């Protein structure tokens, strides 16, 4: 399956409103566990998110985010432990610095930085996870589909 | 006094204008312990910080406490918690003048007024003129009058005020600043 | 070619109610590489696990994906089942279709679609999983304790009593720490020496405790289970093996006017000295800075000056030419128990921020002393034999003023924290004073009385209610010497009255600060410390005695201000953690660790800088004849915690994290 | 050393001997004073007790002039002027939006580049020059150096020396050969700003200061502020009413230096004081010259 057809297939459901596809990169210890808690507490949220579990936000290479966009994501969530609470003591701190630089890169590439949500969700914040998910989806929905990559692919023979 | 007063009004106004956070004060009393005027004030520096933090705005402007501060900065220098009561009191005085100038103690108000009028007139202050002006508007007319001859005898009081070249400059500055704070200590008196 | 098995769970109704599990199994069955895909009511039940095992055997599976609950719930279960069927357990992973899907969505179509996506992503990842095996690290079953205060002594004794050897390193000539200086201790007023001395002796005599006094940790290499520690034994100038502690040397030493550290400067000692009579070991040391012999030598004199101690020593134990020696010890775990020092209001401070208190005379007024000096005055073994006498003229003070929170809770000095113990010891001091000087008046200037602990508040109340201590709520603005007395300018914020009073003596309850040199020690151990220099615990609630470096633990006041009961409790907790650790001959760890591709590593060492655990090492690459070709990064598997921060930082993509490789994650993203 | 000079209003009237004595000895120690042309009043307590913006804008005008006239340092001998000028300069540097606002009010640019210095700072930097120029060492004289408030407080503004244990005046005094006594009230406020409006308080505050100087055996109190001077000098009679002890003359630090440099008391303005200075002058001249050499 070529990338282009993949994008075609993943395009917004035709039924009415645009349903964005969101990739979430989360750390194992805080946000993933927080999302588990959302489940056990039956916190309802919109189903547009697909999750990738990583040991720590420190592991999140910005290439992952670009890859997700390339693969047809309309938005991305990156979430880990609160500052100072990192399971690995400093990983999220390095991650934060990296993402600050990444935002500049996004602006440079012309990707609207509102497509990426950086948040902190601890293992006890199930409710907050639901909010982050819903807010991101609504925001990205308002921004419309992300098709810069598609155009890019169409332009390059 | 009601304890339902909104504590945010004055507190946040103070913070905006001076960067001072009265809620930071932990009421240790070190400021009042060193304040040379504490024994004459009904609200000591730490009381003033407290009154702001708890929103007792009225109490602050009732007595003459804020007018008794000498701005000696002892409180500020020694506060363990990086508060600046001297600056807070300045802020309150400015606010009091803007709100209701009549509330300020007459002699003190008269003195400040006379002083600023001197600046506005000459660009500098001449004691003779200042004393005369102050005594005329302040009330305590005869107190200290005995000093003038002594001062003059020692050549300490210039009789003739001279005025600086840039007086127009200074007048404009004084007027502009007073207009910004709506104080009453300008021309009208 | 991969042969993946997919197992979709209903969880009774929990998943199946919202997710069409049959559809998930069917869709996933179509994925390339998936050769077996089924759904079942309870995957974690015995029959469920059996299904997995049988499928592995029957279909020769190379990977297992269980689409069920959270991996935090049952990953271990299914990995065990996988291993049971002879497949490497790390080739099994879970897709979370319960917590992250069926429980949080209502729409069946959307939930089913999401479950398929989630499973597909894990399938793609598992195709690229490699067999891994847990990491086993051998353990040296001994421990090092740094600091011989009450915390260090307690930890050492507990570990040694638990059957493991302990190396105890103390920088001073004797163990005992601050507790040995105290008179009586709150909240029970029992004699400090009486409870401490037996413990010191016990530590000294314990067959499994190896004591290095007058020694410091020079360097630390290695990692949990395998530390190699170099210890500098400073030259005592006295042969420990020969000396019998008779004290003859001290008696003849002509330099007897040296302020005694133990007596907080209030007593005197000689140049060759034992810090205090109950010292352990009872072996003197020569203070080379103060000894005439060494001073003459330092000045370049060739003449032998003094040497009286050596002459007096019947055992020939004084060795002027002794040198520092370095010894190494192998240990599996380390305890930091270096304790505290007190803030000193003197003008010389180690940071600009700490300067201040000119309003209290910077400690230039002789009758303004600190809490530790009061302890020495009140101590039966102290310079005044337990009489409260003021330093300037030896008179008994009839009015003593105590100032609390000096340096503490003082953000303008950069110390925001409360030192936690001073409220208690000030109350103790007022009692001791009252018990010794019946007609004396104790006055305490305080901001709050912090006395949380069993019997603590009762204790401070007793000082006020029974022993007549006058408590005034307010800080003092200024104090100065006025002839015979000290003038105090304070304010009673409760009555609203300014207070001007005279005192014969003033006691400052100064802040507890970490020991000097904590940053250097912490760096040697690669543990983190807060901005004040207190060692950081790994987690304030769940891992209070561990540090962020595996195998390094913390106890006592070096972690934050604490009193003796807390220090001892912490030390015992540390000891039990260490005994647990040392009960194994080997440690087993998840194999999620980083790995360097040496062929592409450009030796920039960005990875080293970001690694919070110091897991990245420099490795020399040599050719066949042993010449150094280049240096590359290398990850120590024993130390690496698998956070992956180094990977994301490596500019040449030379690092991989087992279990979360770039290839695995990219595959998951591409299946998105 | 050449330095910009802001004499301030008082130094032309009540504090004229402060100005005169400084100008008189300055050349002898190589201090060149360049007065800011057309400076204006700093606004003193009155401006800043009532209008913060005015309290910055008034000194800012003089500082802007100093900048225009190419001065990098400005000496403001009056402690009150020093405080106002330095506060303005610190606040303007720290707060760009204030700088903009003030610059608009002034209608001239202000960068606040000129460093404002106090007399104690400038002279204590020159103690070697003073010591070299002394011809009449003040041996045997005991002086109580009085700082009051604004020379050392608040620490953020008067950052030159320790606000609780300043030593600059003592250093200058001992360069002149005199002895600085140890006393307790050198940092207490004399009530300066309320001299006219609340005399009673000022007398109370001054009394404790003068009494403490008496108790310490000081032959004179040394000040560096015209407000402190007029309070402690002019009102001393009222302060000591019903008290025991001799009056204590109050001298400017510049007068002390002038005396040590052998200048005439008359020219240094010692006659202008309310508390008689004659007995004090007597002490200097009676110290035998040979004793001074030792
Ligand atoms: C005035 C005062 C009164 C007190 N009264 C009481 C009381 O009544 N009751 C009570 O419960 N608590 C009291 N305390 C608190 C008590 O002193 C501490 O809780 C206790 O001493 C902490 O023990 P520790 O072992 O953690 O630290 P410490 O006693 O400080 O011991 C640390 C040891 O480590 C050594 N060390 C430091 N750095 C190194 C290094 N780099 N290498 C090797 N060795 C090193 C030190 O030399 C010292 O021997 C009082 C404290 C003070 C200041
Ligand atoms: C309102 C409130 C807020 C708090 N907030 C914080 C906070 O923010 N941070 C913090 O650090 N601490 C907080 N605490 C304190 C915290 O709750 C306690 O420190 C902690 O729960 C103590 O744990 P425990 O295991 O000792 O006791 P408990 O939590 O009381 O557990 C004791 C257990 O033993 C069981 N049990 C009792 N008797 C028997 C018996 N005879 N046989 C068998 N089982 C028995 C009980 O059922 C219970 O499960 C708070 C406390 C309160 C009241
Ligand atoms: S000294 Fe500071 S903290 Fe203490 S009462 Fe005064 S303003 Fe508040
Ligand atoms: S500045 Fe005012 S409030 Fe502060 S100590 Fe001085 S007189 Fe008191
Ligand atoms: S494996 Fe998980 S989802 Fe399946 S039955 Fe067990 S608990 Fe439920
Ligand atoms: S005299 Fe010798 S044996 Fe006795 S204490 Fe001194 S060194 Fe030890
Ligand atoms: S050599 Fe002399 S001074 Fe030195 S320790 Fe021995 S006796 Fe004391
Ligand atoms: S324990 Fe008491 S005296 Fe010590 S810092 Fe805390 S509040 Fe202050
Ligand atoms: S960051 Fe990468 S290239 Fe640099 S030293 Fe580490 S492994 Fe090698
Ligand atoms: S994965 Fe984390 S702990 Fe391991 S070497 Fe890399 S940065 Fe250090």
mmCIF file of C-alpha atoms in Angstrom, chain D:
data_model
loop_
_atom_site.group_PDB
_atom_site.id
_atom_site.type_symbol
_atom_site.label_atom_id
_atom_site.label_comp_id
_atom_site.label_asym_id
_atom_site.label_seq_id
_atom_site.Cartn_x
_atom_site.Cartn_y
_atom_site.Cartn_z
ATOM 1 C CA UNK D 1 38.918 62.155 39.377
ATOM 2 C CA UNK D 2 36.236 64.009 37.483
ATOM 3 C CA UNK D 3 32.613 63.417 38.337
ATOM 4 C CA UNK D 4 29.194 64.861 37.497
ATOM 5 C CA UNK D 5 27.731 66.853 40.337
ATOM 6 C CA UNK D 6 24.154 67.205 41.505
ATOM 7 C CA UNK D 7 24.189 69.581 44.479
ATOM 8 C CA UNK D 8 20.447 69.536 45.089
ATOM 9 C CA UNK D 9 18.302 72.290 46.552
ATOM 10 C CA UNK D 10 19.371 71.992 50.166
ATOM 11 C CA UNK D 11 22.984 72.479 49.311
ATOM 12 C CA UNK D 12 22.138 75.977 48.219
ATOM 13 C CA UNK D 13 20.268 76.840 51.383
ATOM 14 C CA UNK D 14 20.044 74.951 54.665
ATOM 15 C CA UNK D 15 22.897 72.712 53.682
ATOM 16 C CA UNK D 16 25.059 75.268 51.981
ATOM 17 C CA UNK D 17 28.103 74.494 54.143
ATOM 18 C CA UNK D 18 27.951 70.908 52.884
ATOM 19 C CA UNK D 19 28.395 72.196 49.355
ATOM 20 C CA UNK D 20 30.898 74.856 50.303
ATOM 21 C CA UNK D 21 33.135 72.568 52.318
ATOM 22 C CA UNK D 22 33.149 69.916 49.604
ATOM 23 C CA UNK D 23 33.992 72.392 46.874
ATOM 24 C CA UNK D 24 36.668 73.873 49.081
ATOM 25 C CA UNK D 25 38.741 70.759 49.629
ATOM 26 C CA UNK D 26 37.903 68.832 46.453
ATOM 27 C CA UNK D 27 40.835 70.197 44.416
ATOM 28 C CA UNK D 28 43.271 69.196 47.165
ATOM 29 C CA UNK D 29 42.435 65.524 46.733
ATOM 30 C CA UNK D 30 42.069 65.729 42.976
ATOM 31 C CA UNK D 31 38.290 65.575 42.866
ATOM 32 C CA UNK D 32 36.820 67.630 40.055
ATOM 33 C CA UNK D 33 33.110 68.413 40.300
ATOM 34 C CA UNK D 34 31.228 69.175 37.124
ATOM 35 C CA UNK D 35 27.765 70.471 37.981
ATOM 36 C CA UNK D 36 24.881 69.226 35.830
ATOM 37 C CA UNK D 37 23.724 72.275 33.930
ATOM 38 C CA UNK D 38 20.186 73.358 34.745
ATOM 39 C CA UNK D 39 19.429 70.467 37.098
ATOM 40 C CA UNK D 40 16.124 70.520 38.913
ATOM 41 C CA UNK D 41 14.822 69.400 42.304
ATOM 42 C CA UNK D 42 14.690 65.643 42.758
ATOM 43 C CA UNK D 43 11.191 65.881 44.198
ATOM 44 C CA UNK D 44 12.302 64.596 47.592
ATOM 45 C CA UNK D 45 9.853 62.891 49.916
ATOM 46 C CA UNK D 46 6.960 64.991 48.713
ATOM 47 C CA UNK D 47 7.010 63.667 45.182
ATOM 48 C CA UNK D 48 7.420 60.046 46.022
ATOM 49 C CA UNK D 49 5.043 60.040 48.947
ATOM 50 C CA UNK D 50 2.330 61.300 46.676
ATOM 51 C CA UNK D 51 3.039 60.447 43.069
ATOM 52 C CA UNK D 52 5.278 57.623 42.001
ATOM 53 C CA UNK D 53 5.610 58.710 38.403
ATOM 54 C CA UNK D 54 6.595 62.228 39.416
ATOM 55 C CA UNK D 55 9.133 60.824 41.838
ATOM 56 C CA UNK D 56 10.856 59.127 38.911
ATOM 57 C CA UNK D 57 10.313 61.813 36.287
ATOM 58 C CA UNK D 58 11.807 64.706 38.266
ATOM 59 C CA UNK D 59 15.164 63.061 38.956
ATOM 60 C CA UNK D 60 15.040 61.538 35.470
ATOM 61 C CA UNK D 61 15.204 65.010 33.949
ATOM 62 C CA UNK D 62 18.448 65.775 35.760
ATOM 63 C CA UNK D 63 19.834 62.344 34.882
ATOM 64 C CA UNK D 64 18.911 62.870 31.239
ATOM 65 C CA UNK D 65 20.747 66.196 31.316
ATOM 66 C CA UNK D 66 23.769 64.484 32.858
ATOM 67 C CA UNK D 67 23.712 61.974 30.040
ATOM 68 C CA UNK D 68 23.426 64.706 27.437
ATOM 69 C CA UNK D 69 26.351 66.430 29.076
ATOM 70 C CA UNK D 70 28.425 63.262 28.785
ATOM 71 C CA UNK D 71 28.627 62.271 32.439
ATOM 72 C CA UNK D 72 29.028 58.642 33.357
ATOM 73 C CA UNK D 73 28.906 59.166 37.116
ATOM 74 C CA UNK D 74 26.974 61.675 39.171
ATOM 75 C CA UNK D 75 27.734 62.557 42.764
ATOM 76 C CA UNK D 76 24.701 63.574 44.798
ATOM 77 C CA UNK D 77 26.031 64.578 48.245
ATOM 78 C CA UNK D 78 22.617 64.975 49.826
ATOM 79 C CA UNK D 79 21.523 61.502 50.925
ATOM 80 C CA UNK D 80 17.928 62.225 50.020
ATOM 81 C CA UNK D 81 18.799 63.383 46.508
ATOM 82 C CA UNK D 82 21.124 60.406 46.175
ATOM 83 C CA UNK D 83 18.309 58.071 47.080
ATOM 84 C CA UNK D 84 15.805 59.671 44.723
ATOM 85 C CA UNK D 85 18.241 59.831 41.824
ATOM 86 C CA UNK D 86 19.463 56.319 42.325
ATOM 87 C CA UNK D 87 15.976 54.889 42.744
ATOM 88 C CA UNK D 88 14.973 56.539 39.487
ATOM 89 C CA UNK D 89 18.019 55.203 37.738
ATOM 90 C CA UNK D 90 17.540 51.648 39.038
ATOM 91 C CA UNK D 91 13.838 51.578 38.241
ATOM 92 C CA UNK D 92 14.332 53.016 34.781
ATOM 93 C CA UNK D 93 16.950 50.405 33.974
ATOM 94 C CA UNK D 94 14.866 47.549 35.290
ATOM 95 C CA UNK D 95 11.584 48.575 33.788
ATOM 96 C CA UNK D 96 11.561 49.335 30.063
ATOM 97 C CA UNK D 97 7.912 50.350 30.014
ATOM 98 C CA UNK D 98 8.525 52.876 32.770
ATOM 99 C CA UNK D 99 11.495 54.114 30.820
ATOM 100 C CA UNK D 100 9.282 54.666 27.830
ATOM 101 C CA UNK D 101 6.607 56.423 29.847
ATOM 102 C CA UNK D 102 9.097 58.712 31.563
ATOM 103 C CA UNK D 103 10.860 59.496 28.352
ATOM 104 C CA UNK D 104 7.525 60.605 26.898
ATOM 105 C CA UNK D 105 6.820 62.814 29.871
ATOM 106 C CA UNK D 106 10.310 64.318 29.706
ATOM 107 C CA UNK D 107 10.182 64.669 25.956
ATOM 108 C CA UNK D 108 13.793 63.558 25.864
ATOM 109 C CA UNK D 109 15.473 60.176 25.784
ATOM 110 C CA UNK D 110 16.639 58.678 29.049
ATOM 111 C CA UNK D 111 18.829 55.583 29.272
ATOM 112 C CA UNK D 112 19.849 56.038 32.906
ATOM 113 C CA UNK D 113 23.422 55.200 32.075
ATOM 114 C CA UNK D 114 24.977 57.603 34.566
ATOM 115 C CA UNK D 115 25.832 55.885 37.875
ATOM 116 C CA UNK D 116 24.599 57.843 40.861
ATOM 117 C CA UNK D 117 27.086 57.929 43.744
ATOM 118 C CA UNK D 118 26.819 59.040 47.335
ATOM 119 C CA UNK D 119 29.380 61.211 49.059
ATOM 120 C CA UNK D 120 30.398 58.371 51.342
ATOM 121 C CA UNK D 121 31.028 56.126 48.365
ATOM 122 C CA UNK D 122 33.067 58.686 46.445
ATOM 123 C CA UNK D 123 35.159 59.773 49.411
ATOM 124 C CA UNK D 124 35.727 56.254 50.667
ATOM 125 C CA UNK D 125 37.100 55.403 47.238
ATOM 126 C CA UNK D 126 39.545 58.243 47.748
ATOM 127 C CA UNK D 127 40.755 57.580 51.281
ATOM 128 C CA UNK D 128 44.310 57.198 50.019
ATOM 129 C CA UNK D 129 44.154 60.656 48.432
ATOM 130 C CA UNK D 130 42.661 62.086 51.603
ATOM 131 C CA UNK D 131 45.280 60.489 53.788
ATOM 132 C CA UNK D 132 47.949 61.918 51.525
ATOM 133 C CA UNK D 133 46.504 65.412 51.748
ATOM 134 C CA UNK D 134 45.935 65.540 55.505
ATOM 135 C CA UNK D 135 47.930 68.312 57.147
ATOM 136 C CA UNK D 136 46.040 68.536 60.405
ATOM 137 C CA UNK D 137 45.315 64.973 61.559
ATOM 138 C CA UNK D 138 42.310 64.889 63.836
ATOM 139 C CA UNK D 139 44.029 62.693 66.377
ATOM 140 C CA UNK D 140 42.217 62.291 69.649
ATOM 141 C CA UNK D 141 38.855 63.227 68.214
ATOM 142 C CA UNK D 142 36.046 60.783 68.733
ATOM 143 C CA UNK D 143 33.369 60.907 66.095
ATOM 144 C CA UNK D 144 30.024 59.181 65.820
ATOM 145 C CA UNK D 145 29.404 58.473 62.147
ATOM 146 C CA UNK D 146 25.718 58.715 61.422
ATOM 147 C CA UNK D 147 24.245 57.131 58.284
ATOM 148 C CA UNK D 148 20.542 57.442 58.884
ATOM 149 C CA UNK D 149 18.405 55.837 56.267
ATOM 150 C CA UNK D 150 18.881 56.729 52.700
ATOM 151 C CA UNK D 151 22.630 56.433 52.480
ATOM 152 C CA UNK D 152 22.370 52.685 53.021
ATOM 153 C CA UNK D 153 18.735 51.742 52.523
ATOM 154 C CA UNK D 154 16.983 50.125 50.893
ATOM 155 C CA UNK D 155 19.788 47.682 50.126
ATOM 156 C CA UNK D 156 18.578 47.208 46.582
ATOM 157 C CA UNK D 157 19.107 50.906 45.824
ATOM 158 C CA UNK D 158 21.976 51.894 48.097
ATOM 159 C CA UNK D 159 23.859 48.763 47.174
ATOM 160 C CA UNK D 160 27.317 50.181 47.628
ATOM 161 C CA UNK D 161 27.881 48.811 51.113
ATOM 162 C CA UNK D 162 26.315 46.560 53.743
ATOM 163 C CA UNK D 163 23.079 48.159 54.798
ATOM 164 C CA UNK D 164 23.296 46.922 58.370
ATOM 165 C CA UNK D 165 26.986 47.405 59.023
ATOM 166 C CA UNK D 166 28.267 50.191 56.821
ATOM 167 C CA UNK D 167 31.837 51.341 57.316
ATOM 168 C CA UNK D 168 32.531 53.952 54.643
ATOM 169 C CA UNK D 169 32.188 57.014 56.863
ATOM 170 C CA UNK D 170 34.340 55.398 59.534
ATOM 171 C CA UNK D 171 36.967 54.749 56.884
ATOM 172 C CA UNK D 172 36.987 58.392 55.797
ATOM 173 C CA UNK D 173 37.056 59.650 59.358
ATOM 174 C CA UNK D 174 40.004 57.475 60.248
ATOM 175 C CA UNK D 175 41.811 58.567 57.092
ATOM 176 C CA UNK D 176 41.521 62.000 58.665
ATOM 177 C CA UNK D 177 43.184 60.701 61.796
ATOM 178 C CA UNK D 178 40.095 60.743 63.990
ATOM 179 C CA UNK D 179 38.650 57.846 65.923
ATOM 180 C CA UNK D 180 35.231 56.511 64.954
ATOM 181 C CA UNK D 181 33.362 55.471 68.091
ATOM 182 C CA UNK D 182 31.236 52.342 68.284
ATOM 183 C CA UNK D 183 27.614 53.306 68.838
ATOM 184 C CA UNK D 184 24.240 51.785 68.242
ATOM 185 C CA UNK D 185 22.080 54.350 66.557
ATOM 186 C CA UNK D 186 23.982 55.089 63.423
ATOM 187 C CA UNK D 187 21.320 53.499 61.257
ATOM 188 C CA UNK D 188 18.271 54.844 63.050
ATOM 189 C CA UNK D 189 16.066 57.261 61.190
ATOM 190 C CA UNK D 190 16.061 60.863 62.426
ATOM 191 C CA UNK D 191 12.693 61.602 60.889
ATOM 192 C CA UNK D 192 14.140 63.978 58.295
ATOM 193 C CA UNK D 193 11.199 64.238 55.934
ATOM 194 C CA UNK D 194 8.824 65.253 58.711
ATOM 195 C CA UNK D 195 10.947 67.913 60.264
ATOM 196 C CA UNK D 196 8.371 70.550 59.563
ATOM 197 C CA UNK D 197 5.168 68.596 59.543
ATOM 198 C CA UNK D 198 5.516 66.411 62.634
ATOM 199 C CA UNK D 199 8.114 67.998 64.794
ATOM 200 C CA UNK D 200 7.243 66.023 67.905
ATOM 201 C CA UNK D 201 8.163 62.697 66.349
ATOM 202 C CA UNK D 202 11.325 64.109 64.932
ATOM 203 C CA UNK D 203 12.432 65.322 68.318
ATOM 204 C CA UNK D 204 11.746 61.938 69.867
ATOM 205 C CA UNK D 205 13.781 60.155 67.230
ATOM 206 C CA UNK D 206 16.613 62.656 67.262
ATOM 207 C CA UNK D 207 16.852 62.563 71.018
ATOM 208 C CA UNK D 208 17.699 58.886 71.132
ATOM 209 C CA UNK D 209 20.316 59.377 68.437
ATOM 210 C CA UNK D 210 22.022 62.315 70.129
ATOM 211 C CA UNK D 211 21.871 60.618 73.554
ATOM 212 C CA UNK D 212 23.499 57.519 72.172
ATOM 213 C CA UNK D 213 26.291 59.572 70.619
ATOM 214 C CA UNK D 214 26.773 61.284 73.982
ATOM 215 C CA UNK D 215 26.885 57.934 75.724
ATOM 216 C CA UNK D 216 29.532 56.704 73.314
ATOM 217 C CA UNK D 217 31.641 59.716 74.197
ATOM 218 C CA UNK D 218 31.550 61.262 70.749
ATOM 219 C CA UNK D 219 32.881 64.777 70.330
ATOM 220 C CA UNK D 220 30.717 65.248 67.281
ATOM 221 C CA UNK D 221 28.226 63.492 65.081
ATOM 222 C CA UNK D 222 29.255 63.187 61.450
ATOM 223 C CA UNK D 223 26.518 63.274 58.845
ATOM 224 C CA UNK D 224 26.246 63.159 55.077
ATOM 225 C CA UNK D 225 22.795 64.590 54.576
ATOM 226 C CA UNK D 226 21.440 68.108 54.975
ATOM 227 C CA UNK D 227 18.159 66.798 56.332
ATOM 228 C CA UNK D 228 19.881 64.777 59.029
ATOM 229 C CA UNK D 229 22.012 67.779 59.718
ATOM 230 C CA UNK D 230 19.266 70.283 60.150
ATOM 231 C CA UNK D 231 17.291 67.845 62.284
ATOM 232 C CA UNK D 232 20.095 66.949 64.613
ATOM 233 C CA UNK D 233 21.643 70.399 64.669
ATOM 234 C CA UNK D 234 18.787 72.849 64.548
ATOM 235 C CA UNK D 235 16.503 70.790 66.771
ATOM 236 C CA UNK D 236 19.099 69.544 69.192
ATOM 237 C CA UNK D 237 18.198 72.094 71.804
ATOM 238 C CA UNK D 238 14.620 70.879 71.831
ATOM 239 C CA UNK D 239 15.802 67.284 71.877
ATOM 240 C CA UNK D 240 18.006 67.732 74.874
ATOM 241 C CA UNK D 241 15.559 69.810 76.837
ATOM 242 C CA UNK D 242 15.486 68.397 80.350
ATOM 243 C CA UNK D 243 18.187 65.865 79.451
ATOM 244 C CA UNK D 244 21.630 65.643 80.931
ATOM 245 C CA UNK D 245 24.865 65.892 79.029
ATOM 246 C CA UNK D 246 26.663 68.260 76.740
ATOM 247 C CA UNK D 247 25.397 69.203 73.313
ATOM 248 C CA UNK D 248 27.057 67.336 70.474
ATOM 249 C CA UNK D 249 28.029 69.370 67.417
ATOM 250 C CA UNK D 250 26.893 67.934 64.122
ATOM 251 C CA UNK D 251 29.343 68.166 61.236
ATOM 252 C CA UNK D 252 29.194 67.164 57.618
ATOM 253 C CA UNK D 253 31.704 64.535 56.594
ATOM 254 C CA UNK D 254 33.022 67.104 54.130
ATOM 255 C CA UNK D 255 33.696 69.520 56.961
ATOM 256 C CA UNK D 256 35.644 66.836 58.783
ATOM 257 C CA UNK D 257 37.789 66.183 55.733
ATOM 258 C CA UNK D 258 38.200 69.915 55.243
ATOM 259 C CA UNK D 259 39.418 70.337 58.817
ATOM 260 C CA UNK D 260 41.906 67.506 58.431
ATOM 261 C CA UNK D 261 43.125 69.136 55.265
ATOM 262 C CA UNK D 262 43.879 72.203 57.336
ATOM 263 C CA UNK D 263 41.158 74.443 55.941
ATOM 264 C CA UNK D 264 39.705 77.252 58.022
ATOM 265 C CA UNK D 265 36.671 76.289 60.087
ATOM 266 C CA UNK D 266 35.040 79.540 59.138
ATOM 267 C CA UNK D 267 35.361 78.859 55.444
ATOM 268 C CA UNK D 268 34.066 75.332 55.960
ATOM 269 C CA UNK D 269 30.881 76.850 57.334
ATOM 270 C CA UNK D 270 31.263 75.682 60.910
ATOM 271 C CA UNK D 271 29.878 78.971 62.061
ATOM 272 C CA UNK D 272 26.620 78.304 60.376
ATOM 273 C CA UNK D 273 25.600 75.622 62.822
ATOM 274 C CA UNK D 274 23.135 76.017 65.627
ATOM 275 C CA UNK D 275 25.043 73.786 68.037
ATOM 276 C CA UNK D 276 28.238 75.665 68.822
ATOM 277 C CA UNK D 277 31.250 74.148 67.124
ATOM 278 C CA UNK D 278 33.847 76.349 68.814
ATOM 279 C CA UNK D 279 34.710 73.888 71.608
ATOM 280 C CA UNK D 280 35.087 71.183 69.004
ATOM 281 C CA UNK D 281 37.407 73.285 66.865
ATOM 282 C CA UNK D 282 39.305 74.031 70.030
ATOM 283 C CA UNK D 283 40.044 70.324 70.458
ATOM 284 C CA UNK D 284 41.657 70.017 67.069
ATOM 285 C CA UNK D 285 43.975 72.904 67.458
ATOM 286 C CA UNK D 286 45.008 71.947 70.982
ATOM 287 C CA UNK D 287 46.280 68.549 69.947
ATOM 288 C CA UNK D 288 50.032 69.127 69.849
ATOM 289 C CA UNK D 289 51.558 68.785 66.427
ATOM 290 C CA UNK D 290 54.186 66.311 67.572
ATOM 291 C CA UNK D 291 51.598 64.000 69.043
ATOM 292 C CA UNK D 292 49.916 63.976 65.666
ATOM 293 C CA UNK D 293 53.005 62.760 63.923
ATOM 294 C CA UNK D 294 53.182 59.617 66.021
#
